[in-house]
Amino acid sequence: MNLTLKGIPVIAIDGPSASGKGTVAQLVAEKLGFHYLDSGALYRLLALAASRRGVSFEDEEKLARLAEGLAIRFENGEIWMDGERVGDAIRTEECGNGASMIAAYPRVRAALLGLQRTFCKAPGLVADGRDMGSVVFPAATLKIFLTASAEVRADRRYKQLMEKGMRANIRQILHDIRQRDERDSARSVAPLQKCADASLLETSALTIAQAVDEVLARFRQVGVQ
Ligand code: DC
């Protein structure tokens, strides 16, 4: 099967929180010279914008309107919102939890759909998130469901936060990860799930480089490269 969007190859990488899909997706995009979409960053940006503007995480209507007017820019690995660098600010656990809450609203998801699709440009796109293969790019060339055990993911997130000099508590992180998995999987719109046509990549025992090679190998198998 060699499905492409407007003839542009898309690799959709979905999976739970802290599975490493962002790192893997970014490296795959670099190796192939493709564009990269971190869709989780959009939900995080919206959570940050809402908390800064005093918009309640329970007000779906206002959140959707805020999503439609988000002034954001992705540039050389940095993310800008309203003229400010916000790459680090959106990575906090607080922002991640807020993103998970507001991502459950259908109107918020609909408001971010068009924006996500604008990332699909030649020569290709690697997109990571929860519903890349199921909703945003259903005709993706390759769909990967990338996961790891909750304990391995908590450990990875802990190390990532420590490296950034942020305070972290591993038990709290594991608790948050489980709670977020539950919320992302149980919601009625675009829940986190492996689509029938996605191939599973379990990375608990893999290094990042091995996971990247595996995605590239599967991409070659679908016959595009
Ligand atoms: O991938 P992440 O942890 O940065 O995403 C933050 C939250 O955003 C996640 O808990 C659920 C939501 N999200 C989503 O619902 N759909 C996506 N495509 C990406 C993220």
mmCIF file of C-alpha atoms and ligand atoms in Angstrom:
data_model
loop_
_atom_site.group_PDB
_atom_site.id
_atom_site.type_symbol
_atom_site.label_atom_id
_atom_site.label_comp_id
_atom_site.label_asym_id
_atom_site.label_seq_id
_atom_site.Cartn_x
_atom_site.Cartn_y
_atom_site.Cartn_z
ATOM 1 C CA MET A 1 0.000 0.000 0.000
ATOM 2 C CA ASN A 2 1.351 3.420 -0.903
ATOM 3 C CA LEU A 3 -1.158 5.998 0.227
ATOM 4 C CA THR A 4 -0.022 9.608 0.165
ATOM 5 C CA LEU A 5 -1.711 12.934 0.808
ATOM 6 C CA LYS A 6 -1.675 15.135 -2.337
ATOM 7 C CA GLY A 7 1.230 12.906 -3.379
ATOM 8 C CA ILE A 8 3.174 13.911 -0.273
ATOM 9 C CA PRO A 9 4.401 11.075 1.952
ATOM 10 C CA VAL A 10 3.273 11.277 5.583
ATOM 11 C CA ILE A 11 4.545 9.200 8.492
ATOM 12 C CA ALA A 12 2.038 9.316 11.375
ATOM 13 C CA ILE A 13 3.483 8.384 14.753
ATOM 14 C CA ASP A 14 0.926 8.095 17.544
ATOM 15 C CA GLY A 15 1.358 6.916 21.087
ATOM 16 C CA PRO A 16 0.961 7.735 24.767
ATOM 17 C CA SER A 17 2.599 10.462 26.790
ATOM 18 C CA ALA A 18 6.387 10.352 27.190
ATOM 19 C CA SER A 19 6.750 7.331 24.904
ATOM 20 C CA GLY A 20 9.634 9.042 23.135
ATOM 21 C CA LYS A 21 7.587 9.477 19.960
ATOM 22 C CA GLY A 22 8.529 13.173 19.727
ATOM 23 C CA THR A 23 12.260 12.479 19.782
ATOM 24 C CA VAL A 24 11.920 9.569 17.365
ATOM 25 C CA ALA A 25 9.635 11.506 15.000
ATOM 26 C CA GLN A 26 11.985 14.486 14.939
ATOM 27 C CA LEU A 27 15.012 12.318 14.146
ATOM 28 C CA VAL A 28 13.149 10.412 11.426
ATOM 29 C CA ALA A 29 12.120 13.764 9.890
ATOM 30 C CA GLU A 30 15.739 14.958 9.987
ATOM 31 C CA LYS A 31 17.058 11.774 8.355
ATOM 32 C CA LEU A 32 14.518 11.986 5.544
ATOM 33 C CA GLY A 33 14.673 15.780 5.184
ATOM 34 C CA PHE A 34 10.923 15.918 5.934
ATOM 35 C CA HIS A 35 8.906 18.512 7.829
ATOM 36 C CA TYR A 36 7.920 17.726 11.404
ATOM 37 C CA LEU A 37 4.648 18.332 13.245
ATOM 38 C CA ASP A 38 4.567 18.073 17.038
ATOM 39 C CA SER A 39 0.771 18.141 17.390
ATOM 40 C CA GLY A 40 0.938 17.830 21.196
ATOM 41 C CA ALA A 41 2.724 21.202 21.223
ATOM 42 C CA LEU A 42 -0.409 22.789 19.749
ATOM 43 C CA TYR A 43 -2.568 21.508 22.616
ATOM 44 C CA ARG A 44 0.114 22.580 25.084
ATOM 45 C CA LEU A 45 0.303 26.056 23.480
ATOM 46 C CA LEU A 46 -3.442 26.392 23.787
ATOM 47 C CA ALA A 47 -3.305 25.382 27.470
ATOM 48 C CA LEU A 48 -0.570 27.964 28.075
ATOM 49 C CA ALA A 49 -2.463 30.688 26.198
ATOM 50 C CA ALA A 50 -5.647 29.885 28.145
ATOM 51 C CA SER A 51 -3.976 29.976 31.544
ATOM 52 C CA ARG A 52 -2.215 33.244 30.707
ATOM 53 C CA ARG A 53 -5.462 34.850 29.548
ATOM 54 C CA GLY A 54 -7.559 33.518 32.380
ATOM 55 C CA VAL A 55 -9.683 31.283 30.116
ATOM 56 C CA SER A 56 -11.055 28.367 32.119
ATOM 57 C CA PHE A 57 -10.076 24.827 31.040
ATOM 58 C CA GLU A 58 -13.783 24.072 31.346
ATOM 59 C CA ASP A 59 -14.967 26.671 28.820
ATOM 60 C CA GLU A 60 -14.997 24.737 25.534
ATOM 61 C CA GLU A 61 -16.425 27.610 23.491
ATOM 62 C CA LYS A 62 -13.798 30.160 24.560
ATOM 63 C CA LEU A 63 -10.998 27.604 24.220
ATOM 64 C CA ALA A 64 -12.097 26.812 20.650
ATOM 65 C CA ARG A 65 -12.130 30.514 19.771
ATOM 66 C CA LEU A 66 -8.711 30.957 21.326
ATOM 67 C CA ALA A 67 -7.462 27.966 19.279
ATOM 68 C CA GLU A 68 -8.684 29.536 16.049
ATOM 69 C CA GLY A 69 -6.742 32.722 16.739
ATOM 70 C CA LEU A 70 -3.483 31.243 18.065
ATOM 71 C CA ALA A 71 -0.535 33.340 16.832
ATOM 72 C CA ILE A 72 2.189 30.696 16.787
ATOM 73 C CA ARG A 73 5.310 29.999 14.762
ATOM 74 C CA PHE A 74 7.609 26.986 14.580
ATOM 75 C CA GLU A 75 11.100 28.005 13.561
ATOM 76 C CA ASN A 76 14.395 26.072 13.676
ATOM 77 C CA GLY A 77 13.265 23.868 16.549
ATOM 78 C CA GLU A 78 11.925 26.834 18.562
ATOM 79 C CA ILE A 79 8.274 27.672 19.181
ATOM 80 C CA TRP A 80 6.992 31.237 19.345
ATOM 81 C CA MET A 81 3.664 32.535 20.620
ATOM 82 C CA ASP A 82 2.717 36.210 20.612
ATOM 83 C CA GLY A 83 6.327 37.093 19.844
ATOM 84 C CA GLU A 84 7.734 35.137 22.813
ATOM 85 C CA ARG A 85 9.777 31.909 22.896
ATOM 86 C CA VAL A 86 7.621 29.348 24.670
ATOM 87 C CA GLY A 87 9.412 26.062 23.886
ATOM 88 C CA ASP A 88 10.309 25.428 27.534
ATOM 89 C CA ALA A 89 7.169 26.934 29.088
ATOM 90 C CA ILE A 90 4.922 24.405 27.320
ATOM 91 C CA ARG A 91 6.980 21.394 28.482
ATOM 92 C CA THR A 92 5.966 21.581 32.147
ATOM 93 C CA GLU A 93 3.809 18.793 33.581
ATOM 94 C CA GLU A 94 1.185 21.434 34.411
ATOM 95 C CA CYS A 95 0.915 22.401 30.752
ATOM 96 C CA GLY A 96 0.831 18.741 29.693
ATOM 97 C CA ASN A 97 -2.026 17.998 32.077
ATOM 98 C CA GLY A 98 -3.899 21.116 30.943
ATOM 99 C CA ALA A 99 -3.372 20.099 27.309
ATOM 100 C CA SER A 100 -4.784 16.660 28.027
ATOM 101 C CA MET A 101 -7.876 18.214 29.619
ATOM 102 C CA ILE A 102 -8.666 20.660 26.824
ATOM 103 C CA ALA A 103 -7.847 18.081 24.131
ATOM 104 C CA ALA A 104 -10.994 16.194 25.162
ATOM 105 C CA TYR A 105 -13.252 18.919 23.681
ATOM 106 C CA PRO A 106 -14.523 18.208 20.142
ATOM 107 C CA ARG A 107 -14.667 21.923 19.242
ATOM 108 C CA VAL A 108 -11.071 22.461 20.338
ATOM 109 C CA ARG A 109 -9.931 19.483 18.236
ATOM 110 C CA ALA A 110 -11.911 20.732 15.230
ATOM 111 C CA ALA A 111 -10.386 24.216 15.599
ATOM 112 C CA LEU A 112 -6.853 22.766 15.439
ATOM 113 C CA LEU A 113 -7.463 20.373 12.541
ATOM 114 C CA GLY A 114 -6.836 22.777 9.641
ATOM 115 C CA LEU A 115 -3.695 24.162 11.257
ATOM 116 C CA GLN A 116 -2.246 20.663 11.636
ATOM 117 C CA ARG A 117 -2.892 19.824 7.988
ATOM 118 C CA THR A 118 -0.988 22.917 6.803
ATOM 119 C CA PHE A 119 2.199 21.147 7.944
ATOM 120 C CA CYS A 120 1.810 18.590 5.159
ATOM 121 C CA LYS A 121 4.222 19.966 2.568
ATOM 122 C CA ALA A 122 6.743 18.510 0.108
ATOM 123 C CA PRO A 123 8.999 16.616 0.353
ATOM 124 C CA GLY A 124 7.121 14.929 3.223
ATOM 125 C CA LEU A 125 5.933 15.094 6.815
ATOM 126 C CA VAL A 126 6.501 13.191 10.028
ATOM 127 C CA ALA A 127 3.669 13.987 12.455
ATOM 128 C CA ASP A 128 3.406 12.820 16.051
ATOM 129 C CA GLY A 129 0.474 12.837 18.439
ATOM 130 C CA ARG A 130 -2.541 10.756 19.408
ATOM 131 C CA ASP A 131 -4.771 10.913 16.331
ATOM 132 C CA MET A 132 -2.356 11.554 13.466
ATOM 133 C CA GLY A 133 -3.178 8.238 11.762
ATOM 134 C CA SER A 134 -6.846 8.075 12.747
ATOM 135 C CA VAL A 135 -8.122 11.635 12.194
ATOM 136 C CA VAL A 136 -5.617 14.222 10.969
ATOM 137 C CA PHE A 137 -3.823 12.177 8.292
ATOM 138 C CA PRO A 138 -5.971 9.070 7.750
ATOM 139 C CA ALA A 139 -4.311 8.520 4.351
ATOM 140 C CA ALA A 140 -0.791 8.547 5.841
ATOM 141 C CA THR A 141 1.794 6.462 4.001
ATOM 142 C CA LEU A 142 2.930 4.781 7.208
ATOM 143 C CA LYS A 143 1.208 4.674 10.597
ATOM 144 C CA ILE A 144 3.171 3.733 13.691
ATOM 145 C CA PHE A 145 1.810 3.255 17.197
ATOM 146 C CA LEU A 146 4.859 3.866 19.370
ATOM 147 C CA THR A 147 4.654 2.915 23.012
ATOM 148 C CA ALA A 148 6.548 1.760 26.122
ATOM 149 C CA SER A 149 5.494 0.678 29.616
ATOM 150 C CA ALA A 150 4.272 3.437 31.981
ATOM 151 C CA GLU A 151 7.325 2.851 34.238
ATOM 152 C CA VAL A 152 9.817 3.228 31.387
ATOM 153 C CA ARG A 153 8.017 6.356 30.198
ATOM 154 C CA ALA A 154 8.024 7.889 33.694
ATOM 155 C CA ASP A 155 11.745 7.215 33.941
ATOM 156 C CA ARG A 156 12.390 8.839 30.547
ATOM 157 C CA ARG A 157 10.308 11.913 31.432
ATOM 158 C CA TYR A 158 12.086 12.200 34.801
ATOM 159 C CA LYS A 159 15.524 12.179 33.143
ATOM 160 C CA GLN A 160 14.381 14.683 30.529
ATOM 161 C CA LEU A 161 13.175 17.122 33.211
ATOM 162 C CA MET A 162 16.339 16.688 35.297
ATOM 163 C CA GLU A 163 18.495 17.414 32.234
ATOM 164 C CA LYS A 164 16.590 20.657 31.778
ATOM 165 C CA GLY A 165 17.253 21.542 35.415
ATOM 166 C CA MET A 166 13.557 21.286 36.279
ATOM 167 C CA ARG A 167 12.355 19.864 39.588
ATOM 168 C CA ALA A 168 10.810 16.415 39.295
ATOM 169 C CA ASN A 169 9.366 13.645 41.423
ATOM 170 C CA ILE A 170 9.317 10.253 39.725
ATOM 171 C CA ARG A 171 6.316 8.911 41.669
ATOM 172 C CA GLN A 172 4.292 11.986 40.829
ATOM 173 C CA ILE A 173 5.323 11.674 37.156
ATOM 174 C CA LEU A 174 4.231 8.013 37.033
ATOM 175 C CA HIS A 175 0.922 8.959 38.634
ATOM 176 C CA ASP A 176 0.397 11.795 36.099
ATOM 177 C CA ILE A 177 1.321 9.542 33.173
ATOM 178 C CA ARG A 178 -1.219 6.913 34.221
ATOM 179 C CA GLN A 179 -3.878 9.556 34.727
ATOM 180 C CA ARG A 180 -3.133 11.119 31.350
ATOM 181 C CA ASP A 181 -3.194 7.718 29.590
ATOM 182 C CA GLU A 182 -6.576 7.088 31.127
ATOM 183 C CA ARG A 183 -7.972 10.495 30.091
ATOM 184 C CA ASP A 184 -6.478 10.390 26.566
ATOM 185 C CA SER A 185 -7.751 6.828 25.977
ATOM 186 C CA ALA A 186 -11.202 7.217 27.538
ATOM 187 C CA ARG A 187 -12.318 10.418 25.801
ATOM 188 C CA SER A 188 -15.061 10.040 23.197
ATOM 189 C CA VAL A 189 -13.419 12.127 20.419
ATOM 190 C CA ALA A 190 -10.221 10.909 18.773
ATOM 191 C CA PRO A 191 -9.132 8.754 21.712
ATOM 192 C CA LEU A 192 -5.591 7.483 21.984
ATOM 193 C CA GLN A 193 -5.721 4.084 20.316
ATOM 194 C CA LYS A 194 -3.796 1.999 17.853
ATOM 195 C CA CYS A 195 -5.657 2.102 14.522
ATOM 196 C CA ALA A 196 -6.138 -1.218 12.792
ATOM 197 C CA ASP A 197 -3.756 -0.177 9.996
ATOM 198 C CA ALA A 198 -0.994 1.132 12.311
ATOM 199 C CA SER A 199 2.038 -0.969 13.075
ATOM 200 C CA LEU A 200 3.017 -1.371 16.719
ATOM 201 C CA LEU A 201 6.479 -0.303 17.888
ATOM 202 C CA GLU A 202 7.161 -1.266 21.532
ATOM 203 C CA THR A 203 10.235 0.704 22.620
ATOM 204 C CA SER A 204 10.666 -0.280 26.300
ATOM 205 C CA ALA A 205 13.795 -2.262 25.402
ATOM 206 C CA LEU A 206 14.949 -0.127 22.463
ATOM 207 C CA THR A 207 17.341 2.804 22.311
ATOM 208 C CA ILE A 208 16.235 5.937 20.478
ATOM 209 C CA ALA A 209 18.547 5.080 17.566
ATOM 210 C CA GLN A 210 17.041 1.585 17.291
ATOM 211 C CA ALA A 211 13.502 2.979 17.309
ATOM 212 C CA VAL A 212 14.442 5.501 14.593
ATOM 213 C CA ASP A 213 16.003 2.751 12.436
ATOM 214 C CA GLU A 214 12.906 0.630 12.865
ATOM 215 C CA VAL A 215 10.605 3.432 11.662
ATOM 216 C CA LEU A 216 12.892 4.079 8.670
ATOM 217 C CA ALA A 217 12.956 0.361 7.825
ATOM 218 C CA ARG A 218 9.153 0.173 7.927
ATOM 219 C CA PHE A 219 8.947 3.293 5.772
ATOM 220 C CA ARG A 220 11.246 1.686 3.188
ATOM 221 C CA GLN A 221 9.047 -1.403 3.281
ATOM 222 C CA VAL A 222 5.962 0.551 2.213
ATOM 223 C CA GLY A 223 7.919 1.350 -0.898
ATOM 224 C CA VAL A 224 8.291 5.109 -0.896
ATOM 225 C CA GLN A 225 12.033 5.496 -0.325
HETATM 226 O O1 DC B 1 2.286 14.581 23.195
HETATM 227 P P1 DC B 1 2.133 15.540 24.355
HETATM 228 O O2 DC B 1 2.331 14.893 25.697
HETATM 229 O O3 DC B 1 2.950 16.778 24.182
HETATM 230 O O4 DC B 1 0.589 16.022 24.299
HETATM 231 C C1 DC B 1 -0.014 16.769 25.317
HETATM 232 C C2 DC B 1 -1.498 16.433 25.407
HETATM 233 O O5 DC B 1 -2.164 16.863 24.230
HETATM 234 C C3 DC B 1 -1.808 14.934 25.530
HETATM 235 O O6 DC B 1 -1.977 14.536 26.864
HETATM 236 C C4 DC B 1 -3.086 14.753 24.764
HETATM 237 C C5 DC B 1 -3.156 15.913 23.824
HETATM 238 N N1 DC B 1 -2.939 15.546 22.419
HETATM 239 C C6 DC B 1 -4.033 15.100 21.721
HETATM 240 O O7 DC B 1 -5.109 14.952 22.279
HETATM 241 N N2 DC B 1 -3.920 14.837 20.389
HETATM 242 C C7 DC B 1 -2.739 14.967 19.757
HETATM 243 N N3 DC B 1 -2.655 14.715 18.462
HETATM 244 C C8 DC B 1 -1.592 15.383 20.486
HETATM 245 C C9 DC B 1 -1.723 15.650 21.826
#
